[in-house]
Coordinates of N, CA and C and ligand atoms in Angstrom, one line a residue:
M1 N 99.7 89.8 135.5 CA 100.0 91.2 135.9 C 98.8 92.1 135.6
S2 N 98.5 93.0 136.5 CA 97.3 93.9 136.2 C 97.7 94.8 135.1
E3 N 96.7 95.0 134.2 CA 96.9 95.8 133.0 C 95.6 96.7 132.8
R4 N 95.8 97.8 132.0 CA 94.7 98.7 131.7 C 94.3 98.6 130.3
T5 N 93.1 98.9 130.0 CA 92.6 99.0 128.6 C 91.5 100.1 128.5
L6 N 91.2 100.4 127.3 CA 90.2 101.5 127.1 C 89.0 100.9 126.4
T7 N 87.8 101.2 126.9 CA 86.6 100.8 126.2 C 85.8 102.0 125.9
I8 N 85.0 101.9 124.8 CA 84.0 102.9 124.5 C 82.7 102.2 124.3
L9 N 81.7 102.6 125.1 CA 80.3 102.1 124.9 C 79.8 103.0 123.9
K10 N 79.4 102.5 122.7 CA 79.2 103.3 121.5 C 77.7 103.8 121.4
P11 N 77.5 104.8 120.5 CA 76.2 105.4 120.4 C 75.0 104.5 120.2
D12 N 75.2 103.4 119.5 CA 74.1 102.4 119.3 C 73.7 101.8 120.6
L13 N 74.7 101.5 121.4 CA 74.5 100.8 122.7 C 73.7 101.8 123.7
L14 N 74.1 103.0 123.7 CA 73.4 104.0 124.5 C 72.0 104.3 124.0
A15 N 71.9 104.4 122.6 CA 70.5 104.6 122.0 C 69.6 103.5 122.4
A16 N 70.1 102.3 122.6 CA 69.3 101.1 123.0 C 69.1 101.0 124.5
R17 N 69.7 101.9 125.2 CA 69.6 102.0 126.7 C 70.1 100.7 127.3
Q18 N 71.2 100.2 126.7 CA 71.8 98.9 127.2 C 73.1 99.1 127.8
Q19 N 73.5 100.4 128.1 CA 74.9 100.6 128.6 C 75.0 100.0 130.0
G20 N 73.9 100.0 130.8 CA 74.0 99.4 132.1 C 74.2 97.9 132.1
A21 N 73.5 97.2 131.2 CA 73.7 95.8 131.0 C 75.1 95.4 130.5
A22 N 75.6 96.2 129.6 CA 77.0 96.0 129.1 C 78.0 96.2 130.2
L23 N 77.8 97.3 130.9 CA 78.8 97.5 132.0 C 78.7 96.4 133.1
Q24 N 77.5 95.9 133.4 CA 77.4 94.8 134.3 C 78.2 93.6 133.8
Q25 N 78.1 93.3 132.5 CA 78.8 92.1 132.0 C 80.3 92.4 132.1
I26 N 80.7 93.6 131.9 CA 82.2 93.9 132.0 C 82.6 93.8 133.5
L27 N 81.8 94.2 134.4 CA 82.1 94.0 135.8 C 82.1 92.6 136.2
D28 N 81.1 91.8 135.7 CA 81.1 90.4 136.0 C 82.3 89.7 135.4
G29 N 82.9 90.3 134.4 CA 84.1 89.7 133.7 C 85.3 90.0 134.5
G30 N 85.2 90.6 135.7 CA 86.3 90.8 136.5 C 87.1 92.1 136.3
F31 N 86.6 93.0 135.5 CA 87.2 94.3 135.3 C 86.9 95.3 136.4
D32 N 87.9 96.1 136.8 CA 87.6 97.2 137.7 C 87.6 98.5 136.8
V33 N 86.7 99.4 137.2 CA 86.6 100.7 136.5 C 87.5 101.7 137.1
V34 N 88.6 102.1 136.4 CA 89.5 103.0 137.0 C 89.0 104.4 136.8
A35 N 88.4 104.7 135.7 CA 87.8 106.0 135.4 C 86.8 105.8 134.3
M36 N 85.7 106.7 134.4 CA 84.6 106.5 133.4 C 83.8 107.8 133.3
R37 N 83.4 108.1 132.0 CA 82.5 109.3 131.9 C 81.7 109.2 130.6
Q38 N 80.6 109.8 130.6 CA 79.7 109.9 129.4 C 80.0 111.2 128.7
T39 N 80.1 111.2 127.4 CA 80.5 112.4 126.7 C 79.9 112.3 125.3
I40 N 79.9 113.4 124.5 CA 79.6 113.3 123.1 C 80.9 113.7 122.4
L41 N 81.4 112.8 121.5 CA 82.7 113.1 120.8 C 82.5 114.1 119.8
S42 N 83.4 115.1 119.7 CA 83.4 116.0 118.6 C 84.0 115.3 117.4
R43 N 83.7 115.9 116.2 CA 84.3 115.3 115.0 C 85.8 115.2 115.1
E44 N 86.4 116.3 115.7 CA 87.9 116.3 115.8 C 88.4 115.2 116.7
Q45 N 87.7 115.0 117.8 CA 88.1 113.9 118.8 C 88.0 112.6 118.1
A46 N 86.8 112.3 117.4 CA 86.6 111.0 116.8 C 87.7 110.8 115.7
E47 N 88.0 111.8 114.9 CA 89.0 111.6 113.9 C 90.3 111.4 114.4
A48 N 90.7 112.1 115.5 CA 92.0 111.8 116.2 C 92.1 110.5 116.8
F49 N 91.0 110.0 117.5 CA 91.0 108.7 118.1 C 91.2 107.6 117.1
Y50 N 90.5 107.7 116.0 CA 90.5 106.7 114.9 C 91.5 107.0 113.8
E51 N 92.5 107.9 114.1 CA 93.4 108.3 113.1 C 94.0 107.2 112.2
V52 N 94.3 106.0 112.9 CA 94.9 104.9 112.1 C 94.0 104.4 111.0
H53 N 92.7 104.7 111.1 CA 91.7 104.2 110.1 C 91.4 105.2 109.0
R54 N 92.1 106.4 109.0 CA 91.8 107.5 108.2 C 91.6 107.2 106.7
E55 N 92.5 106.3 106.2 CA 92.5 105.9 104.8 C 91.5 104.8 104.5
R56 N 90.9 104.2 105.5 CA 90.0 103.1 105.2 C 88.7 103.6 104.6
P57 N 88.0 102.8 103.8 CA 86.8 103.2 103.1 C 85.6 103.5 104.1
F58 N 85.7 102.9 105.3 CA 84.6 103.1 106.3 C 84.8 104.3 107.2
F59 N 85.9 105.0 107.0 CA 86.3 106.1 108.0 C 85.2 107.1 108.1
T60 N 84.7 107.6 107.0 CA 83.6 108.7 107.0 C 82.4 108.2 107.8
D61 N 82.0 107.0 107.5 CA 80.8 106.4 108.2 C 81.1 106.2 109.6
L62 N 82.3 105.8 109.9 CA 82.7 105.5 111.3 C 82.6 106.8 112.1
I63 N 83.1 107.9 111.6 CA 83.1 109.2 112.3 C 81.7 109.7 112.5
A64 N 80.9 109.5 111.5 CA 79.4 109.9 111.6 C 78.8 109.1 112.7
F65 N 79.0 107.8 112.7 CA 78.4 107.0 113.7 C 78.9 107.4 115.1
M66 N 80.2 107.5 115.3 CA 80.7 107.8 116.6 C 80.4 109.1 117.2
T67 N 80.0 110.1 116.3 CA 79.6 111.4 116.8 C 78.1 111.6 116.8
S68 N 77.3 110.5 116.5 CA 75.9 110.6 116.4 C 75.1 110.6 117.7
G69 N 75.8 110.4 118.8 CA 75.1 110.5 120.1 C 76.1 110.2 121.2
P70 N 75.7 110.2 122.4 CA 76.6 110.1 123.5 C 77.3 108.7 123.6
V71 N 78.5 108.7 124.1 CA 79.3 107.5 124.3 C 79.7 107.5 125.8
V72 N 80.0 106.3 126.3 CA 80.7 106.2 127.6 C 82.1 105.7 127.4
V73 N 83.1 106.5 127.9 CA 84.5 106.0 127.8 C 84.9 105.6 129.2
A74 N 85.7 104.5 129.2 CA 86.1 104.0 130.5 C 87.5 103.4 130.4
C75 N 88.3 103.6 131.4 CA 89.6 102.9 131.6 C 89.3 101.7 132.5
L76 N 89.6 100.5 132.0 CA 89.3 99.3 132.8 C 90.6 98.6 133.2
E77 N 90.6 97.9 134.3 CA 91.8 97.3 134.8 C 91.5 95.8 135.3
R78 N 92.3 94.9 134.9 CA 92.3 93.6 135.4 C 93.6 92.9 134.9
E79 N 93.8 91.6 135.3 CA 94.9 90.9 134.7 C 94.6 90.6 133.2
N80 N 95.6 90.9 132.4 CA 95.5 90.6 130.9 C 94.3 91.4 130.3
A81 N 94.1 92.6 130.7 CA 92.9 93.3 130.4 C 92.6 93.5 128.9
V82 N 93.7 93.7 128.1 CA 93.5 94.0 126.7 C 92.9 92.7 126.0
A83 N 93.5 91.6 126.2 CA 93.0 90.3 125.6 C 91.7 89.9 126.2
R84 N 91.5 90.0 127.5 CA 90.3 89.6 128.2 C 89.1 90.4 127.7
L85 N 89.3 91.7 127.5 CA 88.2 92.5 127.0 C 87.9 92.2 125.5
R86 N 88.9 91.9 124.8 CA 88.6 91.5 123.4 C 87.8 90.2 123.3
E87 N 88.1 89.3 124.2 CA 87.3 88.0 124.3 C 85.9 88.3 124.7
L88 N 85.7 89.2 125.7 CA 84.4 89.5 126.1 C 83.6 90.3 125.1
M89 N 84.3 91.1 124.2 CA 83.6 91.8 123.1 C 83.2 90.9 122.0
G90 N 84.0 89.9 121.6 CA 83.8 89.2 120.4 C 84.4 89.9 119.2
P91 N 84.3 89.3 118.0 CA 85.0 89.9 116.8 C 84.3 91.2 116.4
T92 N 85.0 92.0 115.6 CA 84.5 93.3 115.1 C 83.1 93.2 114.5
D93 N 82.9 92.2 113.7 CA 81.6 92.0 113.0 C 80.6 91.4 114.0
S94 N 79.6 92.1 114.5 CA 78.7 91.6 115.5 C 77.9 90.4 115.0
R95 N 77.8 90.3 113.6 CA 77.0 89.1 113.1 C 77.8 87.8 113.3
K96 N 79.1 88.0 113.5 CA 80.0 86.8 113.7 C 80.3 86.5 115.1
A97 N 79.8 87.4 116.0 CA 80.1 87.3 117.4 C 79.2 86.3 118.2
P98 N 79.8 85.5 119.0 CA 79.0 84.6 119.8 C 77.9 85.3 120.6
E99 N 76.8 84.7 120.8 CA 75.7 85.4 121.5 C 76.1 85.8 122.9
S100 N 77.1 85.1 123.5 CA 77.5 85.4 124.9 C 78.3 86.7 125.0
T101 N 78.8 87.2 123.8 CA 79.8 88.3 123.9 C 79.0 89.6 123.8
L102 N 79.7 90.7 124.2 CA 79.0 92.0 124.2 C 78.5 92.4 122.8
R103 N 79.3 92.1 121.7 CA 78.9 92.5 120.4 C 77.8 91.5 119.9
G104 N 77.9 90.2 120.3 CA 76.8 89.3 120.0 C 75.5 89.7 120.6
R105 N 75.6 90.2 121.9 CA 74.3 90.6 122.6 C 73.8 91.9 122.1
F106 N 74.7 92.9 121.9 CA 74.2 94.3 121.7 C 74.5 94.9 120.4
G107 N 75.4 94.3 119.6 CA 75.8 94.9 118.3 C 74.9 94.4 117.1
T108 N 75.0 95.1 116.0 CA 74.2 94.8 114.8 C 75.0 94.2 113.7
D109 N 76.1 94.9 113.4 CA 76.9 94.5 112.2 C 78.4 94.9 112.5
I110 N 79.1 95.1 111.4 CA 80.6 95.4 111.5 C 80.8 96.8 112.0
Q111 N 79.9 97.7 111.7 CA 80.1 99.1 112.1 C 79.3 99.4 113.4
Y112 N 78.1 99.0 113.5 CA 77.3 99.2 114.7 C 77.5 98.1 115.6
N113 N 78.7 98.1 116.3 CA 79.2 97.0 117.0 C 79.3 97.2 118.5
A114 N 78.6 98.2 119.0 CA 78.2 98.4 120.4 C 79.4 98.8 121.3
V115 N 80.6 98.2 121.1 CA 81.7 98.6 122.0 C 83.0 98.6 121.3
H116 N 83.9 99.4 121.8 CA 85.3 99.4 121.3 C 86.2 98.9 122.5
G117 N 87.3 98.2 122.1 CA 88.3 97.9 123.1 C 89.6 98.0 122.4
S118 N 90.6 98.5 123.2 CA 92.0 98.6 122.7 C 92.5 97.3 122.1
D119 N 93.3 97.3 121.0 CA 93.7 96.1 120.4 C 95.1 95.6 120.7
S120 N 95.8 96.4 121.5 CA 97.1 96.1 122.0 C 97.5 96.9 123.2
A121 N 98.5 96.4 123.9 CA 98.9 97.2 125.1 C 99.4 98.6 124.7
E122 N 100.1 98.7 123.6 CA 100.6 100.0 123.2 C 99.4 101.0 122.9
N123 N 98.4 100.4 122.1 CA 97.2 101.3 121.8 C 96.4 101.6 123.1
A124 N 96.4 100.6 124.0 CA 95.7 100.9 125.3 C 96.3 102.1 126.0
A125 N 97.6 102.1 126.0 CA 98.2 103.2 126.7 C 97.9 104.6 126.0
R126 N 97.9 104.5 124.7 CA 97.6 105.7 123.9 C 96.1 106.1 124.1
E127 N 95.3 105.2 124.0 CA 93.8 105.5 124.1 C 93.4 105.9 125.5
V128 N 94.0 105.3 126.6 CA 93.7 105.7 127.9 C 94.1 107.1 128.1
S129 N 95.3 107.5 127.7 CA 95.8 108.9 127.9 C 95.0 109.8 127.0
F130 N 94.5 109.4 125.9 CA 93.7 110.2 125.0 C 92.5 110.8 125.8
F131 N 91.8 109.9 126.5 CA 90.6 110.3 127.2 C 90.8 110.7 128.7
F132 N 91.9 110.1 129.3 CA 92.2 110.3 130.7 C 93.6 110.6 130.9
P133 N 94.0 111.8 130.4 CA 95.5 112.2 130.5 C 95.9 112.2 132.0
E134 N 95.0 112.4 132.9 CA 95.4 112.4 134.3 C 95.9 111.1 134.8
L135 N 95.6 110.0 134.1 CA 96.0 108.7 134.5 C 97.4 108.3 134.0
A136 N 97.9 109.1 133.1 CA 99.2 108.7 132.4 C 100.3 108.7 133.4
Ligands
LIG1 P1 86.3 99.5 116.6 O1 86.8 98.3 117.3 O2 85.9 100.6 117.4 O3 87.4 99.9 115.5 C1 87.2 100.6 114.3 C2 85.7 100.6 114.0 O4 85.4 100.9 112.7 C3 85.1 99.3 114.3 O5 85.0 99.0 115.7 C4 83.7 99.5 113.6 O6 82.8 100.2 114.4 C5 84.1 100.4 112.4 N1 84.1 99.6 111.1 C6 83.2 99.8 110.1 N2 83.5 99.0 109.1 C7 84.5 98.3 109.4 C8 85.3 97.3 108.7 N3 85.0 96.9 107.5 N4 86.4 96.8 109.4 C9 86.7 97.2 110.6 N5 86.0 98.2 111.3 C10 84.9 98.7 110.7

């Protein structure tokens, strides 16, 4: 069944000018782009988006990173989109990600990991409507 998920191409990926290559890999992976835009996250937006991580030790660094430059946010669609995107990204820690994955290709470590993808269907719905309320 066709499903939607949310991806963020993160500031490290855009700083490296690799967002086109990453998007091509996503398209080659069979995803359709339902909606997409480039933006700069405000501190308030980043904190709200990552609210579930507020108590984690990496939260302050994460917010600084995610607001350090432009990001591309996109709603993607394909069969089993949440799981398929997570496979395409590889694990959170880029150093552990296979070379063929987005994080293996473009990420640096556990924080500077190039891309975000929703981790469940429930969070995908929340994250898509966070950036694209018109799609809800
Ligand atoms: P993301 O999938 O966007 O979800 C939370 C983000 O926090 C993660 O990718 C990383 O960019 C960042 N992060 C930094 N340190 C950690 C950590 N120890 N565990 C998980 N995420 C981390």
